[in-house]
Amino acid sequence: MNEDPTRIIEEYLTLVREKLPDSIAEDVVSELELYMLETARDQGVDGQITFESAKKVVAQFGAPGEVADEYRFSMLPESIPEEDIPKEIAQEPIASEQQVSKDEPIIRKVGVDPTVSHISFFNKSVFLSIMWATIITAATTLIGPIWTTIWYLILIVGQVLIVVGILFVRYLDLKRNNVILWKRSYPDWSKLQIFVTLPENGLPSYGKKRIFFDIIVSFIGLLSLTPMIFFGNNPWFIVFIGIPATVLFIARILISVRKLNDERNPCEKARLEFGINLSLLTILDSSFFWLFGYHYYDFNQFSGISTFLIVVFVLLGGAFLLLEVLMEAQNLWWKTEKKVSEEQKSRKVAIRKDILRNGGILLVKLIGWIMIVDS
């Protein structure tokens, strides 16, 4: 573990930088860094920064997202939609960029601790996992109620236990590396949004490895379910499980491939992905009702092997999808900041001028041609 206390400030500034526009990020972070390091030394021991002094300085500023929003509002108010500006910030007078650069960095009023303990993160993530699993179990009522038999519920319990195990490993890793977890809560957030949101840094970020893993899981799901559509002997399974699951798996693959080839934020389609994952997990869990329930399969050699593959995939792949639902819920209210470069703006203006000029010339020529023909 890195014993350098300045790492706490560096991690904090990295999160602030990620939420700032490129045009002001460097200046703001440099200013904050100088101020925070100096203050941490003053509050440290013998002019040296300690873990306690670093944490105290960071706590003065609050969550990184809130600090970034205040700087954006002060220096680039036009970059923030009116509906996204917190009421208490909107009531304050707007400072010019020159004033902000000369004054001391913005310091939030010291109130509640903006950090979250690792055990609190683990407890809340486990609770939310159980909540989503319960919602999915209730949703299976529409196509295959697995809650009708206690043996089917073992499947749900197994998925939850796997997710809890993964979250526990994550908890140990966060604690071992002394990662700071920040509260994510804004005045304009609804109670539901605050309830389903986990602290910043708690869950792993969305990267290419996770996207590749999404694609692999979806392909395995297709290989497990598609044969039952063509060779299975239960038409209800095909209608309620096979075809819908295949369509959703293909949709997951297409979205993942698009994210690999798209430089925009991977969370842009978070609501669509959340809906797909929630629906897909509901369908997969409902498959047990049609495989082993009242409308059971007349197993032959082929369907028996396929059923075994489906059971294994629903248990393991279902746990992965449950974890995806938990992670995608963090981005349900994520908004894309559409940035248009100055070059793009100038091109658009030039194109509009060309259209008007060429259109005017064409209109004059057309009128002249009509007058010549009439004469």
mmCIF file of C-alpha atoms in Angstrom:
data_model
loop_
_atom_site.group_PDB
_atom_site.id
_atom_site.type_symbol
_atom_site.label_atom_id
_atom_site.label_comp_id
_atom_site.label_asym_id
_atom_site.label_seq_id
_atom_site.Cartn_x
_atom_site.Cartn_y
_atom_site.Cartn_z
ATOM 1 C CA MET A 1 0.000 0.000 0.000
ATOM 2 C CA ASN A 2 1.265 3.473 -0.852
ATOM 3 C CA GLU A 3 1.995 5.329 2.426
ATOM 4 C CA ASP A 4 2.224 8.780 0.815
ATOM 5 C CA PRO A 5 -0.566 10.934 2.333
ATOM 6 C CA THR A 6 -0.506 13.299 -0.655
ATOM 7 C CA ARG A 7 -2.091 10.470 -2.673
ATOM 8 C CA ILE A 8 -5.390 11.313 -0.954
ATOM 9 C CA ILE A 9 -5.266 14.839 -2.384
ATOM 10 C CA GLU A 10 -4.076 13.590 -5.791
ATOM 11 C CA GLU A 11 -6.972 11.112 -6.072
ATOM 12 C CA TYR A 12 -9.414 13.835 -5.100
ATOM 13 C CA LEU A 13 -8.036 16.250 -7.712
ATOM 14 C CA THR A 14 -8.152 13.528 -10.370
ATOM 15 C CA LEU A 15 -11.889 13.119 -9.760
ATOM 16 C CA VAL A 16 -12.397 16.896 -9.899
ATOM 17 C CA ARG A 17 -10.450 17.101 -13.180
ATOM 18 C CA GLU A 18 -12.628 14.394 -14.778
ATOM 19 C CA LYS A 19 -15.747 16.486 -14.185
ATOM 20 C CA LEU A 20 -14.363 19.797 -15.474
ATOM 21 C CA PRO A 21 -14.309 21.051 -19.086
ATOM 22 C CA ASP A 22 -10.854 20.832 -20.651
ATOM 23 C CA SER A 23 -10.683 24.598 -21.064
ATOM 24 C CA ILE A 24 -10.509 25.238 -17.302
ATOM 25 C CA ALA A 25 -9.461 21.875 -15.852
ATOM 26 C CA GLU A 26 -5.710 22.536 -15.781
ATOM 27 C CA ASP A 27 -5.974 25.977 -14.155
ATOM 28 C CA VAL A 28 -8.516 24.897 -11.557
ATOM 29 C CA VAL A 29 -6.668 21.723 -10.554
ATOM 30 C CA SER A 30 -3.304 23.527 -10.334
ATOM 31 C CA GLU A 31 -4.824 26.204 -8.127
ATOM 32 C CA LEU A 32 -6.554 23.656 -5.919
ATOM 33 C CA GLU A 33 -3.428 21.531 -5.632
ATOM 34 C CA LEU A 34 -1.260 24.414 -4.405
ATOM 35 C CA TYR A 35 -3.863 25.523 -1.886
ATOM 36 C CA MET A 36 -4.666 22.030 -0.584
ATOM 37 C CA LEU A 37 -1.025 20.985 -0.199
ATOM 38 C CA GLU A 38 -0.161 24.212 1.621
ATOM 39 C CA THR A 39 -3.158 23.898 3.939
ATOM 40 C CA ALA A 40 -2.400 20.229 4.613
ATOM 41 C CA ARG A 41 1.169 21.135 5.616
ATOM 42 C CA ASP A 42 -0.112 23.842 7.969
ATOM 43 C CA GLN A 43 -2.455 21.335 9.620
ATOM 44 C CA GLY A 44 0.138 18.566 9.658
ATOM 45 C CA VAL A 45 3.010 17.793 12.021
ATOM 46 C CA ASP A 46 6.237 19.807 11.805
ATOM 47 C CA GLY A 47 5.292 21.155 8.395
ATOM 48 C CA GLN A 48 4.741 17.658 7.004
ATOM 49 C CA ILE A 49 1.509 16.407 5.445
ATOM 50 C CA THR A 50 -0.124 13.578 7.393
ATOM 51 C CA PHE A 51 -3.034 11.328 6.496
ATOM 52 C CA GLU A 52 -5.218 13.178 8.986
ATOM 53 C CA SER A 53 -4.349 16.633 7.647
ATOM 54 C CA ALA A 54 -4.880 15.486 4.043
ATOM 55 C CA LYS A 55 -8.307 14.064 4.910
ATOM 56 C CA LYS A 56 -9.287 17.239 6.777
ATOM 57 C CA VAL A 57 -8.398 19.431 3.800
ATOM 58 C CA VAL A 58 -10.290 17.188 1.394
ATOM 59 C CA ALA A 59 -13.308 17.160 3.718
ATOM 60 C CA GLN A 60 -13.383 20.985 3.576
ATOM 61 C CA PHE A 61 -14.185 20.907 -0.125
ATOM 62 C CA GLY A 62 -16.817 18.162 -0.208
ATOM 63 C CA ALA A 63 -17.578 15.702 -2.999
ATOM 64 C CA PRO A 64 -15.492 16.183 -6.195
ATOM 65 C CA GLY A 65 -18.568 16.495 -8.402
ATOM 66 C CA GLU A 66 -19.998 19.330 -6.330
ATOM 67 C CA VAL A 67 -16.695 21.246 -6.356
ATOM 68 C CA ALA A 68 -16.407 20.833 -10.137
ATOM 69 C CA ASP A 69 -19.984 22.056 -10.627
ATOM 70 C CA GLU A 70 -19.324 25.165 -8.539
ATOM 71 C CA TYR A 71 -16.230 26.022 -10.574
ATOM 72 C CA ARG A 72 -18.111 25.412 -13.819
ATOM 73 C CA PHE A 73 -20.923 27.672 -12.657
ATOM 74 C CA SER A 74 -18.482 30.387 -11.592
ATOM 75 C CA MET A 75 -16.212 30.287 -14.646
ATOM 76 C CA LEU A 76 -18.385 28.801 -17.414
ATOM 77 C CA PRO A 77 -22.029 29.287 -16.375
ATOM 78 C CA GLU A 78 -23.163 28.843 -19.981
ATOM 79 C CA SER A 79 -21.957 25.211 -19.897
ATOM 80 C CA ILE A 80 -24.510 24.200 -17.251
ATOM 81 C CA PRO A 81 -28.186 23.695 -18.211
ATOM 82 C CA GLU A 82 -30.472 25.925 -16.181
ATOM 83 C CA GLU A 83 -32.413 23.008 -14.714
ATOM 84 C CA ASP A 84 -29.200 21.398 -13.417
ATOM 85 C CA ILE A 85 -28.033 24.388 -11.346
ATOM 86 C CA PRO A 86 -28.637 23.810 -7.604
ATOM 87 C CA LYS A 87 -30.894 26.444 -6.060
ATOM 88 C CA GLU A 88 -28.372 27.625 -3.492
ATOM 89 C CA ILE A 89 -25.750 28.146 -6.225
ATOM 90 C CA ALA A 90 -28.163 29.854 -8.612
ATOM 91 C CA GLN A 91 -28.988 32.440 -5.947
ATOM 92 C CA GLU A 92 -25.330 33.454 -5.567
ATOM 93 C CA PRO A 93 -23.888 36.184 -7.841
ATOM 94 C CA ILE A 94 -21.802 34.902 -10.756
ATOM 95 C CA ALA A 95 -18.106 35.641 -10.412
ATOM 96 C CA SER A 96 -16.023 36.371 -13.454
ATOM 97 C CA GLU A 97 -13.149 34.090 -14.473
ATOM 98 C CA GLN A 98 -10.680 36.800 -13.503
ATOM 99 C CA GLN A 99 -12.161 37.104 -10.014
ATOM 100 C CA VAL A 100 -12.102 33.360 -9.452
ATOM 101 C CA SER A 101 -8.480 33.054 -10.512
ATOM 102 C CA LYS A 102 -7.400 35.816 -8.133
ATOM 103 C CA ASP A 103 -9.405 34.742 -5.131
ATOM 104 C CA GLU A 104 -8.762 31.690 -3.025
ATOM 105 C CA PRO A 105 -10.235 28.385 -4.226
ATOM 106 C CA ILE A 106 -13.889 27.764 -3.564
ATOM 107 C CA ILE A 107 -14.309 26.069 -0.180
ATOM 108 C CA ARG A 108 -17.600 24.497 0.712
ATOM 109 C CA LYS A 109 -18.986 24.996 4.179
ATOM 110 C CA VAL A 110 -17.781 22.276 6.492
ATOM 111 C CA GLY A 111 -20.773 20.134 7.352
ATOM 112 C CA VAL A 112 -21.314 16.415 7.138
ATOM 113 C CA ASP A 113 -18.408 14.197 6.197
ATOM 114 C CA PRO A 114 -18.445 13.813 2.366
ATOM 115 C CA THR A 115 -16.778 10.399 2.572
ATOM 116 C CA VAL A 116 -18.338 6.968 3.095
ATOM 117 C CA SER A 117 -16.808 4.070 5.001
ATOM 118 C CA HIS A 118 -15.966 0.884 3.128
ATOM 119 C CA ILE A 119 -18.280 -1.236 5.264
ATOM 120 C CA SER A 120 -21.176 1.179 4.601
ATOM 121 C CA PHE A 121 -20.570 0.807 0.867
ATOM 122 C CA PHE A 122 -20.559 -2.988 1.184
ATOM 123 C CA ASN A 123 -23.750 -3.072 3.265
ATOM 124 C CA LYS A 124 -25.647 -0.757 0.919
ATOM 125 C CA SER A 125 -24.485 -2.578 -2.228
ATOM 126 C CA VAL A 126 -25.593 -5.926 -0.753
ATOM 127 C CA PHE A 127 -28.967 -4.450 0.218
ATOM 128 C CA LEU A 128 -29.490 -3.010 -3.279
ATOM 129 C CA SER A 129 -28.525 -6.347 -4.858
ATOM 130 C CA ILE A 130 -31.158 -8.128 -2.768
ATOM 131 C CA MET A 131 -33.688 -5.416 -3.651
ATOM 132 C CA TRP A 132 -33.105 -5.781 -7.408
ATOM 133 C CA ALA A 133 -33.241 -9.581 -7.107
ATOM 134 C CA THR A 134 -36.596 -9.277 -5.305
ATOM 135 C CA ILE A 135 -37.970 -6.947 -7.994
ATOM 136 C CA ILE A 136 -36.852 -9.364 -10.720
ATOM 137 C CA THR A 137 -38.428 -12.306 -8.889
ATOM 138 C CA ALA A 138 -41.731 -10.428 -8.743
ATOM 139 C CA ALA A 139 -41.410 -9.492 -12.434
ATOM 140 C CA THR A 140 -41.175 -13.171 -13.443
ATOM 141 C CA THR A 141 -44.892 -13.382 -12.631
ATOM 142 C CA LEU A 142 -45.596 -11.998 -16.116
ATOM 143 C CA ILE A 143 -43.922 -14.830 -18.059
ATOM 144 C CA GLY A 144 -43.008 -17.603 -15.610
ATOM 145 C CA PRO A 145 -43.486 -17.125 -11.850
ATOM 146 C CA ILE A 146 -40.513 -18.842 -10.241
ATOM 147 C CA TRP A 147 -41.688 -17.815 -6.773
ATOM 148 C CA THR A 148 -44.369 -20.528 -6.948
ATOM 149 C CA THR A 149 -41.878 -23.214 -5.868
ATOM 150 C CA ILE A 150 -39.199 -22.867 -3.232
ATOM 151 C CA TRP A 151 -36.746 -24.901 -5.334
ATOM 152 C CA TYR A 152 -36.798 -22.258 -8.047
ATOM 153 C CA LEU A 153 -35.934 -19.580 -5.499
ATOM 154 C CA ILE A 154 -32.650 -21.386 -4.830
ATOM 155 C CA LEU A 155 -31.595 -20.027 -8.223
ATOM 156 C CA ILE A 156 -32.169 -16.426 -7.087
ATOM 157 C CA VAL A 157 -30.406 -17.061 -3.782
ATOM 158 C CA GLY A 158 -27.440 -18.520 -5.675
ATOM 159 C CA GLN A 159 -27.201 -15.458 -7.923
ATOM 160 C CA VAL A 160 -27.344 -13.100 -4.943
ATOM 161 C CA LEU A 161 -24.673 -15.066 -3.049
ATOM 162 C CA ILE A 162 -22.324 -14.892 -6.047
ATOM 163 C CA VAL A 163 -22.846 -11.127 -6.311
ATOM 164 C CA VAL A 164 -22.317 -10.706 -2.557
ATOM 165 C CA GLY A 165 -19.062 -12.648 -2.881
ATOM 166 C CA ILE A 166 -17.883 -10.346 -5.680
ATOM 167 C CA LEU A 167 -18.849 -7.265 -3.662
ATOM 168 C CA PHE A 168 -16.995 -8.620 -0.628
ATOM 169 C CA VAL A 169 -13.825 -9.047 -2.698
ATOM 170 C CA ARG A 170 -14.308 -5.481 -3.944
ATOM 171 C CA TYR A 171 -14.752 -4.284 -0.354
ATOM 172 C CA LEU A 172 -11.494 -5.948 0.719
ATOM 173 C CA ASP A 173 -9.655 -4.455 -2.258
ATOM 174 C CA LEU A 174 -10.935 -0.938 -1.522
ATOM 175 C CA LYS A 175 -9.998 -1.265 2.134
ATOM 176 C CA ARG A 176 -6.541 -2.695 1.376
ATOM 177 C CA ASN A 177 -5.731 0.163 -1.019
ATOM 178 C CA ASN A 178 -7.264 2.781 1.286
ATOM 179 C CA VAL A 179 -9.477 4.104 -1.531
ATOM 180 C CA ILE A 180 -11.605 7.069 -0.497
ATOM 181 C CA LEU A 181 -15.325 6.712 -1.234
ATOM 182 C CA TRP A 182 -17.259 9.924 -1.849
ATOM 183 C CA LYS A 183 -20.944 10.517 -1.281
ATOM 184 C CA ARG A 184 -22.936 11.287 -4.402
ATOM 185 C CA SER A 185 -25.862 13.472 -3.479
ATOM 186 C CA TYR A 186 -27.039 16.787 -4.901
ATOM 187 C CA PRO A 187 -29.853 19.107 -3.787
ATOM 188 C CA ASP A 188 -31.838 18.513 -6.984
ATOM 189 C CA TRP A 189 -31.644 14.714 -6.731
ATOM 190 C CA SER A 190 -34.775 12.771 -5.897
ATOM 191 C CA LYS A 191 -34.915 10.436 -2.901
ATOM 192 C CA LEU A 192 -35.063 7.463 -5.277
ATOM 193 C CA GLN A 193 -31.906 8.596 -7.055
ATOM 194 C CA ILE A 194 -30.045 9.012 -3.775
ATOM 195 C CA PHE A 195 -31.345 5.645 -2.569
ATOM 196 C CA VAL A 196 -30.052 3.567 -5.514
ATOM 197 C CA THR A 197 -26.767 5.485 -5.893
ATOM 198 C CA LEU A 198 -23.587 4.061 -4.388
ATOM 199 C CA PRO A 199 -20.592 6.223 -3.415
ATOM 200 C CA GLU A 200 -18.072 7.345 -6.002
ATOM 201 C CA ASN A 201 -15.094 4.975 -6.475
ATOM 202 C CA GLY A 202 -17.091 2.099 -4.965
ATOM 203 C CA LEU A 203 -17.790 0.129 -8.129
ATOM 204 C CA PRO A 204 -15.197 -0.316 -10.884
ATOM 205 C CA SER A 205 -15.267 2.141 -13.770
ATOM 206 C CA TYR A 206 -16.575 1.232 -17.214
ATOM 207 C CA GLY A 207 -13.619 0.197 -19.395
ATOM 208 C CA LYS A 208 -12.846 -1.910 -22.448
ATOM 209 C CA LYS A 209 -12.242 -5.055 -20.375
ATOM 210 C CA ARG A 210 -15.773 -4.903 -19.020
ATOM 211 C CA ILE A 211 -17.165 -4.298 -22.519
ATOM 212 C CA PHE A 212 -15.303 -7.329 -23.894
ATOM 213 C CA PHE A 213 -16.594 -9.416 -20.993
ATOM 214 C CA ASP A 214 -20.147 -8.236 -21.779
ATOM 215 C CA ILE A 215 -19.742 -9.472 -25.353
ATOM 216 C CA ILE A 216 -18.379 -12.864 -24.236
ATOM 217 C CA VAL A 217 -21.230 -13.403 -21.758
ATOM 218 C CA SER A 218 -23.809 -12.501 -24.413
ATOM 219 C CA PHE A 219 -22.274 -14.933 -26.919
ATOM 220 C CA ILE A 220 -22.309 -17.745 -24.345
ATOM 221 C CA GLY A 221 -25.954 -16.953 -23.641
ATOM 222 C CA LEU A 222 -26.765 -17.174 -27.353
ATOM 223 C CA LEU A 223 -24.975 -20.519 -27.666
ATOM 224 C CA SER A 224 -26.902 -21.853 -24.669
ATOM 225 C CA LEU A 225 -30.387 -20.692 -25.671
ATOM 226 C CA THR A 226 -30.509 -20.542 -29.473
ATOM 227 C CA PRO A 227 -30.387 -24.345 -30.048
ATOM 228 C CA MET A 228 -33.513 -24.763 -27.897
ATOM 229 C CA ILE A 229 -35.408 -22.481 -30.288
ATOM 230 C CA PHE A 230 -34.764 -24.757 -33.267
ATOM 231 C CA PHE A 231 -34.620 -28.174 -31.610
ATOM 232 C CA GLY A 232 -36.586 -27.795 -28.393
ATOM 233 C CA ASN A 233 -39.951 -29.490 -27.939
ATOM 234 C CA ASN A 234 -41.775 -26.941 -25.762
ATOM 235 C CA PRO A 235 -43.345 -24.137 -27.833
ATOM 236 C CA TRP A 236 -44.073 -22.020 -24.740
ATOM 237 C CA PHE A 237 -40.395 -21.989 -23.799
ATOM 238 C CA ILE A 238 -39.558 -20.824 -27.321
ATOM 239 C CA VAL A 239 -42.151 -18.022 -27.247
ATOM 240 C CA PHE A 240 -41.594 -16.698 -23.712
ATOM 241 C CA ILE A 241 -37.893 -17.428 -23.216
ATOM 242 C CA GLY A 242 -35.946 -18.449 -26.315
ATOM 243 C CA ILE A 243 -36.850 -15.747 -28.828
ATOM 244 C CA PRO A 244 -36.962 -12.733 -26.421
ATOM 245 C CA ALA A 245 -33.672 -13.736 -24.767
ATOM 246 C CA THR A 246 -31.971 -14.178 -28.146
ATOM 247 C CA VAL A 247 -33.099 -10.722 -29.285
ATOM 248 C CA LEU A 248 -31.876 -9.112 -26.059
ATOM 249 C CA PHE A 249 -28.514 -10.906 -26.206
ATOM 250 C CA ILE A 250 -28.005 -9.648 -29.757
ATOM 251 C CA ALA A 251 -28.955 -6.133 -28.602
ATOM 252 C CA ARG A 252 -26.350 -6.340 -25.802
ATOM 253 C CA ILE A 253 -23.678 -7.391 -28.296
ATOM 254 C CA LEU A 254 -24.530 -4.564 -30.696
ATOM 255 C CA ILE A 255 -24.479 -1.957 -27.922
ATOM 256 C CA SER A 256 -21.148 -3.265 -26.607
ATOM 257 C CA VAL A 257 -19.572 -3.247 -30.080
ATOM 258 C CA ARG A 258 -20.825 0.295 -30.622
ATOM 259 C CA LYS A 259 -19.236 1.408 -27.349
ATOM 260 C CA LEU A 260 -15.895 -0.056 -28.432
ATOM 261 C CA ASN A 261 -16.000 1.996 -31.628
ATOM 262 C CA ASP A 262 -17.419 5.146 -30.048
ATOM 263 C CA GLU A 263 -15.288 7.656 -28.181
ATOM 264 C CA ARG A 264 -18.232 9.131 -26.324
ATOM 265 C CA ASN A 265 -18.922 8.303 -22.695
ATOM 266 C CA PRO A 266 -19.923 4.605 -22.404
ATOM 267 C CA CYS A 267 -22.702 5.543 -19.987
ATOM 268 C CA GLU A 268 -24.622 7.478 -22.653
ATOM 269 C CA LYS A 269 -27.094 4.608 -23.200
ATOM 270 C CA ALA A 270 -27.251 3.674 -19.514
ATOM 271 C CA ARG A 271 -31.063 3.624 -19.321
ATOM 272 C CA LEU A 272 -31.374 1.437 -22.406
ATOM 273 C CA GLU A 273 -28.759 -0.999 -21.091
ATOM 274 C CA PHE A 274 -30.385 -1.039 -17.662
ATOM 275 C CA GLY A 275 -33.741 -1.944 -19.223
ATOM 276 C CA ILE A 276 -32.189 -4.657 -21.397
ATOM 277 C CA ASN A 277 -30.280 -6.231 -18.493
ATOM 278 C CA LEU A 278 -33.297 -6.106 -16.179
ATOM 279 C CA SER A 279 -35.575 -7.661 -18.831
ATOM 280 C CA LEU A 280 -33.007 -10.287 -19.817
ATOM 281 C CA LEU A 281 -32.424 -11.401 -16.232
ATOM 282 C CA THR A 282 -36.188 -11.649 -15.685
ATOM 283 C CA ILE A 283 -36.517 -13.842 -18.789
ATOM 284 C CA LEU A 284 -33.578 -16.075 -17.850
ATOM 285 C CA ASP A 285 -34.880 -16.644 -14.328
ATOM 286 C CA SER A 286 -38.349 -17.417 -15.710
ATOM 287 C CA SER A 287 -36.839 -20.169 -17.877
ATOM 288 C CA PHE A 288 -36.816 -22.483 -14.840
ATOM 289 C CA PHE A 289 -40.604 -22.325 -14.707
ATOM 290 C CA TRP A 290 -40.863 -23.668 -18.266
ATOM 291 C CA LEU A 291 -37.997 -26.144 -17.955
ATOM 292 C CA PHE A 292 -39.002 -27.773 -14.678
ATOM 293 C CA GLY A 293 -42.480 -26.497 -13.896
ATOM 294 C CA TYR A 294 -45.941 -27.610 -14.910
ATOM 295 C CA HIS A 295 -45.164 -27.196 -18.615
ATOM 296 C CA TYR A 296 -41.945 -29.162 -18.294
ATOM 297 C CA TYR A 297 -39.847 -30.405 -21.168
ATOM 298 C CA ASP A 298 -40.136 -33.933 -22.516
ATOM 299 C CA PHE A 299 -36.383 -34.375 -22.230
ATOM 300 C CA ASN A 300 -34.495 -36.143 -24.959
ATOM 301 C CA GLN A 301 -30.722 -36.477 -25.214
ATOM 302 C CA PHE A 302 -30.297 -33.112 -26.929
ATOM 303 C CA SER A 303 -32.656 -31.073 -24.764
ATOM 304 C CA GLY A 304 -31.213 -32.618 -21.604
ATOM 305 C CA ILE A 305 -27.704 -31.393 -22.451
ATOM 306 C CA SER A 306 -29.001 -27.974 -23.483
ATOM 307 C CA THR A 307 -31.014 -27.685 -20.282
ATOM 308 C CA PHE A 308 -27.909 -28.382 -18.213
ATOM 309 C CA LEU A 309 -26.046 -25.630 -20.088
ATOM 310 C CA ILE A 310 -28.948 -23.232 -19.548
ATOM 311 C CA VAL A 311 -29.063 -23.965 -15.807
ATOM 312 C CA VAL A 312 -25.332 -23.302 -15.437
ATOM 313 C CA PHE A 313 -25.530 -20.138 -17.518
ATOM 314 C CA VAL A 314 -28.602 -18.786 -15.723
ATOM 315 C CA LEU A 315 -26.836 -19.234 -12.390
ATOM 316 C CA LEU A 316 -23.475 -17.714 -13.378
ATOM 317 C CA GLY A 317 -24.571 -15.403 -16.199
ATOM 318 C CA GLY A 318 -27.587 -14.346 -14.155
ATOM 319 C CA ALA A 319 -25.302 -13.312 -11.293
ATOM 320 C CA PHE A 320 -23.267 -11.247 -13.750
ATOM 321 C CA LEU A 321 -26.429 -9.579 -15.086
ATOM 322 C CA LEU A 322 -27.589 -8.843 -11.534
ATOM 323 C CA LEU A 323 -24.274 -7.118 -10.900
ATOM 324 C CA GLU A 324 -24.722 -5.218 -14.186
ATOM 325 C CA VAL A 325 -28.177 -4.054 -13.056
ATOM 326 C CA LEU A 326 -26.636 -2.779 -9.818
ATOM 327 C CA MET A 327 -23.895 -0.935 -11.725
ATOM 328 C CA GLU A 328 -26.128 0.480 -14.481
ATOM 329 C CA ALA A 329 -28.500 1.867 -11.849
ATOM 330 C CA GLN A 330 -25.672 4.258 -10.894
ATOM 331 C CA ASN A 331 -25.890 5.912 -14.329
ATOM 332 C CA LEU A 332 -29.660 6.167 -14.811
ATOM 333 C CA TRP A 333 -29.565 9.940 -14.364
ATOM 334 C CA TRP A 334 -26.285 10.431 -16.211
ATOM 335 C CA LYS A 335 -26.408 13.221 -18.785
ATOM 336 C CA THR A 336 -24.154 13.635 -21.779
ATOM 337 C CA GLU A 337 -22.439 16.986 -21.969
ATOM 338 C CA LYS A 338 -22.598 17.740 -25.654
ATOM 339 C CA LYS A 339 -19.443 19.599 -26.583
ATOM 340 C CA VAL A 340 -19.176 21.347 -29.912
ATOM 341 C CA SER A 341 -15.715 22.566 -30.819
ATOM 342 C CA GLU A 342 -15.135 26.083 -32.129
ATOM 343 C CA GLU A 343 -14.040 24.604 -35.450
ATOM 344 C CA GLN A 344 -17.325 22.712 -35.774
ATOM 345 C CA LYS A 345 -19.290 25.845 -34.919
ATOM 346 C CA SER A 346 -17.449 27.890 -37.561
ATOM 347 C CA ARG A 347 -18.053 25.161 -40.136
ATOM 348 C CA LYS A 348 -21.771 25.155 -39.388
ATOM 349 C CA VAL A 349 -21.937 28.936 -39.725
ATOM 350 C CA ALA A 350 -20.021 28.778 -43.026
ATOM 351 C CA ILE A 351 -22.328 26.065 -44.366
ATOM 352 C CA ARG A 352 -25.410 28.114 -43.473
ATOM 353 C CA LYS A 353 -23.963 31.172 -45.228
ATOM 354 C CA ASP A 354 -23.139 29.101 -48.320
ATOM 355 C CA ILE A 355 -26.663 27.697 -48.396
ATOM 356 C CA LEU A 356 -28.212 31.164 -48.147
ATOM 357 C CA ARG A 357 -25.835 32.668 -50.732
ATOM 358 C CA ASN A 358 -26.169 29.822 -53.232
ATOM 359 C CA GLY A 359 -29.894 29.633 -52.635
ATOM 360 C CA GLY A 360 -30.224 33.369 -53.303
ATOM 361 C CA ILE A 361 -28.151 33.144 -56.492
ATOM 362 C CA LEU A 362 -30.216 30.191 -57.685
ATOM 363 C CA LEU A 363 -33.448 32.074 -56.964
ATOM 364 C CA VAL A 364 -32.260 35.154 -58.914
ATOM 365 C CA LYS A 365 -31.214 32.988 -61.877
ATOM 366 C CA LEU A 366 -34.538 31.150 -61.805
ATOM 367 C CA ILE A 367 -36.505 34.413 -61.790
ATOM 368 C CA GLY A 368 -34.358 35.776 -64.635
ATOM 369 C CA TRP A 369 -34.839 32.587 -66.656
ATOM 370 C CA ILE A 370 -38.620 32.762 -66.144
ATOM 371 C CA MET A 371 -38.694 36.409 -67.271
ATOM 372 C CA ILE A 372 -36.671 35.587 -70.410
ATOM 373 C CA VAL A 373 -38.964 32.681 -71.269
ATOM 374 C CA ASP A 374 -42.091 34.792 -70.745
ATOM 375 C CA SER A 375 -40.740 37.559 -72.959
#
